[in-house]
mmCIF file of C-alpha atoms and ligand atoms in Angstrom:
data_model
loop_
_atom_site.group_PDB
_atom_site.id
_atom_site.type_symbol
_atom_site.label_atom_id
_atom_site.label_comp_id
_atom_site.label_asym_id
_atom_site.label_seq_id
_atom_site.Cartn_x
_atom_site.Cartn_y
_atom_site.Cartn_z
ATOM 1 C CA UNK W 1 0.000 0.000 0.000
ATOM 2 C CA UNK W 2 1.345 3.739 -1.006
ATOM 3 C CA UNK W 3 1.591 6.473 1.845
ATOM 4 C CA UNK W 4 -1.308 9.211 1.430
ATOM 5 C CA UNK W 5 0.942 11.710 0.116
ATOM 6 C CA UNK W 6 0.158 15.009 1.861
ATOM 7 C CA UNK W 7 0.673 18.172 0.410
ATOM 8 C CA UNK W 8 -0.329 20.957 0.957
ATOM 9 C CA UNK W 9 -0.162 23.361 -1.529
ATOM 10 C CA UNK W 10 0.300 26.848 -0.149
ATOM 11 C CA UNK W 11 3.023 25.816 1.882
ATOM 12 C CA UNK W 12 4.747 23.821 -0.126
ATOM 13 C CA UNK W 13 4.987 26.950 -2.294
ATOM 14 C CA UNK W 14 6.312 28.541 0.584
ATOM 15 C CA UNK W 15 9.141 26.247 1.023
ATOM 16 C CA UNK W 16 9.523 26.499 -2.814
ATOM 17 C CA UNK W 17 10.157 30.162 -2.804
ATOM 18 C CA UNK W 18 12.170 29.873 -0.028
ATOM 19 C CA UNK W 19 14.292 28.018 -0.788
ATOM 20 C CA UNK W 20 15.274 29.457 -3.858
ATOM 21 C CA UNK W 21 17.044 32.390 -2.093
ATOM 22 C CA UNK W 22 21.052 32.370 -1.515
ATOM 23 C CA UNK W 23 22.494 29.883 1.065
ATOM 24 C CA UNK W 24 18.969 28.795 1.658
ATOM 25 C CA UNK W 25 18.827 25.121 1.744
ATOM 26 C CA UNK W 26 15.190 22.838 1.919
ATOM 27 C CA UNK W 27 16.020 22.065 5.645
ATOM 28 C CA UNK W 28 15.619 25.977 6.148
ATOM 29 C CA UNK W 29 12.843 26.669 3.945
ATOM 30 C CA UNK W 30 11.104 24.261 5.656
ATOM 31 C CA UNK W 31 11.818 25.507 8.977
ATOM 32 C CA UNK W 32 10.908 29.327 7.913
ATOM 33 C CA UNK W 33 8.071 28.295 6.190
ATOM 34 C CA UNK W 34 6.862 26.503 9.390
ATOM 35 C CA UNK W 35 8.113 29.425 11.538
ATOM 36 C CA UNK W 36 5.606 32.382 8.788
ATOM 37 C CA UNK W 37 3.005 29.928 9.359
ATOM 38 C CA UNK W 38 2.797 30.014 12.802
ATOM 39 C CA UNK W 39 3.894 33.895 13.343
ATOM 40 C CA UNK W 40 1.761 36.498 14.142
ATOM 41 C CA UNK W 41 -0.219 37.414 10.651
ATOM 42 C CA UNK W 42 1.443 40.896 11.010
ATOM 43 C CA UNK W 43 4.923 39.978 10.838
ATOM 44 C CA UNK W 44 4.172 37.346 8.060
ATOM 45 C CA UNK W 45 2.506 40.375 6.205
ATOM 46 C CA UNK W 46 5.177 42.793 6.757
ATOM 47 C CA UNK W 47 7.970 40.525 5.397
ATOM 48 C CA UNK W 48 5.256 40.090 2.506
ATOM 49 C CA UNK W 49 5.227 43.790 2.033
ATOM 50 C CA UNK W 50 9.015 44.403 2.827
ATOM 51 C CA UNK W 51 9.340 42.079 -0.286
ATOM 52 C CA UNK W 52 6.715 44.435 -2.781
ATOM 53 C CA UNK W 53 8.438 47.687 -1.508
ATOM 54 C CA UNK W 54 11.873 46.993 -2.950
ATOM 55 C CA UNK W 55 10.138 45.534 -6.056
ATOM 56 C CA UNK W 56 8.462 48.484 -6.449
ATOM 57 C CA UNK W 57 10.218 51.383 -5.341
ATOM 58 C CA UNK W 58 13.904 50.389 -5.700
ATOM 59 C CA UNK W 59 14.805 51.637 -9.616
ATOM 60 C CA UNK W 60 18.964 51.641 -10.737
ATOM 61 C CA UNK W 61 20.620 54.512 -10.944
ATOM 62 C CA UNK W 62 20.727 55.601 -14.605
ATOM 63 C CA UNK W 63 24.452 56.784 -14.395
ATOM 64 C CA UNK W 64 26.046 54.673 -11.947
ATOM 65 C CA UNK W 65 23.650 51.729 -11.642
ATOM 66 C CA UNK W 66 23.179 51.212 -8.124
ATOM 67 C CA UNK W 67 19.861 50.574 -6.682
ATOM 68 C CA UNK W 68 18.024 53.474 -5.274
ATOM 69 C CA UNK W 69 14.624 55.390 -5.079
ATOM 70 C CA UNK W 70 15.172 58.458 -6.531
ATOM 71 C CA UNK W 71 17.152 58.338 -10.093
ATOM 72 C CA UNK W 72 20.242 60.066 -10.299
ATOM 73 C CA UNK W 73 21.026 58.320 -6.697
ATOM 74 C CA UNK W 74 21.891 60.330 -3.836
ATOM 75 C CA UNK W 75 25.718 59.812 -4.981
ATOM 76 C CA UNK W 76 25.513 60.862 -8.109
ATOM 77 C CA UNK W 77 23.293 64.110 -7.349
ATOM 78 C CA UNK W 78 26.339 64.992 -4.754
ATOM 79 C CA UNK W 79 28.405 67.609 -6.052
ATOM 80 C CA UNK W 80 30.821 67.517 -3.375
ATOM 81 C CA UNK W 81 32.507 64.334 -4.649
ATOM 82 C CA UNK W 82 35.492 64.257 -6.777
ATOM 83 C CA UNK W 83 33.746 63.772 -10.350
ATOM 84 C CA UNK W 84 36.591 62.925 -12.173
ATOM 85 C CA UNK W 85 36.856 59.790 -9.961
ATOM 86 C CA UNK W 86 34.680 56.136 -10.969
ATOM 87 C CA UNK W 87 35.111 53.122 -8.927
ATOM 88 C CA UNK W 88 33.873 50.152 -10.527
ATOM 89 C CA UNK W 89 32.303 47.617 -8.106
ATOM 90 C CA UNK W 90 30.607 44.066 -8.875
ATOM 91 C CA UNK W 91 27.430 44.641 -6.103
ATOM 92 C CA UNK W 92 25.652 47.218 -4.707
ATOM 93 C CA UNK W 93 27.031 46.194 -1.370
ATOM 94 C CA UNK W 94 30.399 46.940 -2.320
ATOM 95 C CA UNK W 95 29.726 50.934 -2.728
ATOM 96 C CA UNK W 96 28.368 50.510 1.285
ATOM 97 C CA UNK W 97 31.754 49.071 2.366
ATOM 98 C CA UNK W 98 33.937 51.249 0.058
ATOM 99 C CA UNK W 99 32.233 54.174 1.265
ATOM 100 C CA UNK W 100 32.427 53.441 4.828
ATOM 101 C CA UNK W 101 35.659 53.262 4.771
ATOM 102 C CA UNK W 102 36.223 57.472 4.272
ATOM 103 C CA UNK W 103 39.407 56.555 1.981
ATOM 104 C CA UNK W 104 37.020 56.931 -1.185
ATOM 105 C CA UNK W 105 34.925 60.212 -2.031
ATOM 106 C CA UNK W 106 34.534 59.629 -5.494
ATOM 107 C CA UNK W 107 31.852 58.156 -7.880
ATOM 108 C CA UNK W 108 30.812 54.783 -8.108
ATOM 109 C CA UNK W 109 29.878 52.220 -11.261
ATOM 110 C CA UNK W 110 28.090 48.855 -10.485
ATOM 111 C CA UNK W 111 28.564 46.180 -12.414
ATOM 112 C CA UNK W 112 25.940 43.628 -11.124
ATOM 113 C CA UNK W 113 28.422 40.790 -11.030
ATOM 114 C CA UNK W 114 31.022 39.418 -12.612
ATOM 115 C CA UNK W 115 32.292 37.752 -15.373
ATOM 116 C CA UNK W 116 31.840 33.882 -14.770
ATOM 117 C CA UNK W 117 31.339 31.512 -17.408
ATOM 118 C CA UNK W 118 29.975 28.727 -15.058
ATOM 119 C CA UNK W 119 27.311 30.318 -14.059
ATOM 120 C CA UNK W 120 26.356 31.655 -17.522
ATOM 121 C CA UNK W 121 27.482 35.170 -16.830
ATOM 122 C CA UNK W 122 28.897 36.446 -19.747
ATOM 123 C CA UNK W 123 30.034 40.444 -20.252
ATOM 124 C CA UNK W 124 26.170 41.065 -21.927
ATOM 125 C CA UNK W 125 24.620 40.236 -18.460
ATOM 126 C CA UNK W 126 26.950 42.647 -16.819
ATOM 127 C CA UNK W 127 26.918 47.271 -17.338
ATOM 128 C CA UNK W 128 30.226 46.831 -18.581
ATOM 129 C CA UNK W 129 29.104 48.675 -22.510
ATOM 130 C CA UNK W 130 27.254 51.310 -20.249
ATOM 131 C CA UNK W 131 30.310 52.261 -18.112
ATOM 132 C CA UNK W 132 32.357 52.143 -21.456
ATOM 133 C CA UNK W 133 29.693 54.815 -23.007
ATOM 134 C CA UNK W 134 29.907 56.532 -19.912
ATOM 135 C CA UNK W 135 33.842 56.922 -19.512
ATOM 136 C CA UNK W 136 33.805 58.052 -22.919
ATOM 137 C CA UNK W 137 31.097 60.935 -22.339
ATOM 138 C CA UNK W 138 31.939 62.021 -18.609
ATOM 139 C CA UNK W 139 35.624 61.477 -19.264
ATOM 140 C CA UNK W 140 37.152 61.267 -15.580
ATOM 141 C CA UNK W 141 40.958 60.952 -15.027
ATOM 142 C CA UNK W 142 40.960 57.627 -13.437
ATOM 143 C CA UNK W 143 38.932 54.341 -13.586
ATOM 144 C CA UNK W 144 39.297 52.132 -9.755
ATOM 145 C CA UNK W 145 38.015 48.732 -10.907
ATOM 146 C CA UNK W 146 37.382 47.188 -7.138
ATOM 147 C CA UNK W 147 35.944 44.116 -8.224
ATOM 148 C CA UNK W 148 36.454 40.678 -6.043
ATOM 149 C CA UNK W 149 39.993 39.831 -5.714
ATOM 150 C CA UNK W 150 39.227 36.257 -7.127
ATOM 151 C CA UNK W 151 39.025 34.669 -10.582
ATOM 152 C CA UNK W 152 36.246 36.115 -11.504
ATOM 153 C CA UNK W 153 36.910 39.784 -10.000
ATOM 154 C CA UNK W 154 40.571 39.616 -12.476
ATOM 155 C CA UNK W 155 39.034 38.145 -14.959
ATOM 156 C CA UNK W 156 36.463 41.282 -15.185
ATOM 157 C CA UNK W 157 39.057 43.851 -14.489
ATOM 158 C CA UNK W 158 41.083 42.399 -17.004
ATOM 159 C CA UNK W 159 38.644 42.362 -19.505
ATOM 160 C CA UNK W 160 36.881 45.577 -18.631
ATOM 161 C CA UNK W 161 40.441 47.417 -18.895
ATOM 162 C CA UNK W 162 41.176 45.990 -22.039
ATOM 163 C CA UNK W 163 37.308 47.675 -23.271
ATOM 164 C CA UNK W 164 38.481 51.066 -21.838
ATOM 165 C CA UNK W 165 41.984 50.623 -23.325
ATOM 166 C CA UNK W 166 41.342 52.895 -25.849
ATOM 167 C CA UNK W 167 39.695 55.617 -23.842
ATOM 168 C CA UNK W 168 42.982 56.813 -22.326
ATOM 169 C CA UNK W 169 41.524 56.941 -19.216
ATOM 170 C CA UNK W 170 43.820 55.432 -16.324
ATOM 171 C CA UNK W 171 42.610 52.482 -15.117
ATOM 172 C CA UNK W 172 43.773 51.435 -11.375
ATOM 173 C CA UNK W 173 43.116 48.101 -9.487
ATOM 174 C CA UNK W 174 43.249 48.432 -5.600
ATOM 175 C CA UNK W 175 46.747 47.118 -3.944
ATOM 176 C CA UNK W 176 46.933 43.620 -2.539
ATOM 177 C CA UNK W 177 46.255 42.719 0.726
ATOM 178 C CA UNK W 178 42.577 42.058 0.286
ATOM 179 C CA UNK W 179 41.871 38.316 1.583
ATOM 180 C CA UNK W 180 42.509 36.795 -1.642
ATOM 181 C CA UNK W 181 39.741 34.522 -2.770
ATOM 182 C CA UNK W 182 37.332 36.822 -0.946
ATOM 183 C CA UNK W 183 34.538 39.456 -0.732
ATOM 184 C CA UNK W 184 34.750 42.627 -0.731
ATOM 185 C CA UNK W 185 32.315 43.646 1.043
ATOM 186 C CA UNK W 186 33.665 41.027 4.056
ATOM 187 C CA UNK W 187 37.179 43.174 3.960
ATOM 188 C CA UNK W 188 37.741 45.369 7.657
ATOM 189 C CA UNK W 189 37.052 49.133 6.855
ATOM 190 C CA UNK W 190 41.005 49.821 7.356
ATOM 191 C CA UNK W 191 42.299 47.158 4.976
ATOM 192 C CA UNK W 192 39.561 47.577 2.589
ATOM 193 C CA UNK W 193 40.811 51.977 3.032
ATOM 194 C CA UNK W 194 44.008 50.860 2.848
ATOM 195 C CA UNK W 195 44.170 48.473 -0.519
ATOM 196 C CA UNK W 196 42.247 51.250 -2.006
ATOM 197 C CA UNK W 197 44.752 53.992 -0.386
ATOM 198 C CA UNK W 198 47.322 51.928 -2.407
ATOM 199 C CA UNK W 199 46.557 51.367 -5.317
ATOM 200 C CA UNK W 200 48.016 50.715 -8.342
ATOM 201 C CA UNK W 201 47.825 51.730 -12.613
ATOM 202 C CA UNK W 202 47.150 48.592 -14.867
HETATM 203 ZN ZN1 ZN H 1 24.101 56.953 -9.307
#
C-alpha cells in the first residue's frame, strides 16, 4: 500500500520560494516556512510587504547603476565628490563598504556581477558597454576597478580594462592585501581603506 501523500499546496509553495534564495537550503525553507506559518499574521505580512516595496520602489541609478529610489542616486546628485573619480564595483554592497571606509569620495559604477562563465554570466549580463559609453562621455581621469579579488573579479578587471583601453583613461586596481579569494564587502574598513589607499595603474 502507497503512503497518502500530503501536500499541501500553499506551503509547499512557501518552502519552494524559499528556498530558492542564496544559502537557503530545503532544511531551512522548511523551517521558515513553518516558523511564517505560525507567526503572528502581522509579521508574516510585513515581510510580505518588505518584499513588494523593494520591487516596487527600488529603480537603478541611470548613471552609476546602483539601486536606489530616486534616479540620479543620492551619490551621483552629490556635487561635493570628486567627479573625475569612478570606482567600478561588482554589487551594490560593495559601494556601502567602500564608502564606509572614508578613503574613497569619489563616484561609483556597479557592475551587477562578474564575469563567470559557469554560471552563464557572460560580459552582456553585466553594465560593462554602459560604463564604457559613460567613460567616454563624462571622461574622468581615473577608472578604480574594485571588483572581487578572485578569478572572476581579475578576470572582469582584465577584460573591462582591455574595453576602456582605448579611452585613455587610467585604469587602477586596488593594492593587494585584500583576503585573496574573498569578498569585498567582508574586507575590515582599514584594509579595505588601505588596498584602495594603495593602489596601483594597470
Ligand atoms: Zn548613481
Amino acid at each position: 500500500m502507497r503512503p497518502t501523500r500530503i501536500t499541501v499546496e500553499p506551503v509547499a509553495r512557501l518552502i519552494d520560494e524559499l528556498g530558492r534564495l542564496p544559502g537557503v537550503g530545503p532544511k531551512s525553507a522548511s523551517r521558515m516556512a513553518y516558523f511564517l506559518l505560525r507567526a503572528p499574521r502581522e509579521q508574516a505580512l510585513a515581510l510580505a510587504e518588505a518584499v513588494i516595496e523593494v520591487k516596487d520602489r527600488i529603480v537603478l541609478c541611470s548613471r552609476c547603476f546602483n539601486i536606489t529610489e530616486l534616479n540620479p542616486c543620492a551619490v551621483c546628485q552629490d556635487t561635493t565628490r570628486d567627479q573625475s573619480l569612478i570606482c567600478v564595483v561588482e554589487e551594490p554592497l560593495d559601494v556601502l563598504a567602500l564608502d564606509r571606509t572614508g578613503e574613497y569620495r569619489g563616484l561609483y559604477h556597479v557592475l551587477h556581477g562578474a564575469i563567470s562563465p559557469v554560471d552563464g554570466i557572460g560580459t552582456d549580463k553585466l553594465r560593462i558597454r554602459e560604463l564604457v559609453e559613460r567613460v567616454e562621455r563624462e571622461r574622468p581621469t581615473e577608472v578604480i576597478l574594485a571588483t572581487n579579488p578572485n578569478i572572476e573579479g581579475d578576470a572582469t578587471a582584465m577584460y573591462i580594462a582591455r574595453q576602456l583601453a582605448a579611452t585613455g583613461v587610467t585604469i587602477s586596481r586596488p593594492a593587494s592585501g585584500l583576503p585573496v579569494g574573498g569578498d569585498l564587502e567582508y574586507a575590515d574598513e582599514i584594509t579595505l581603506g588601505r588596498a584602495l589607499a594603495g593602489r596601483r595603474a594597470l
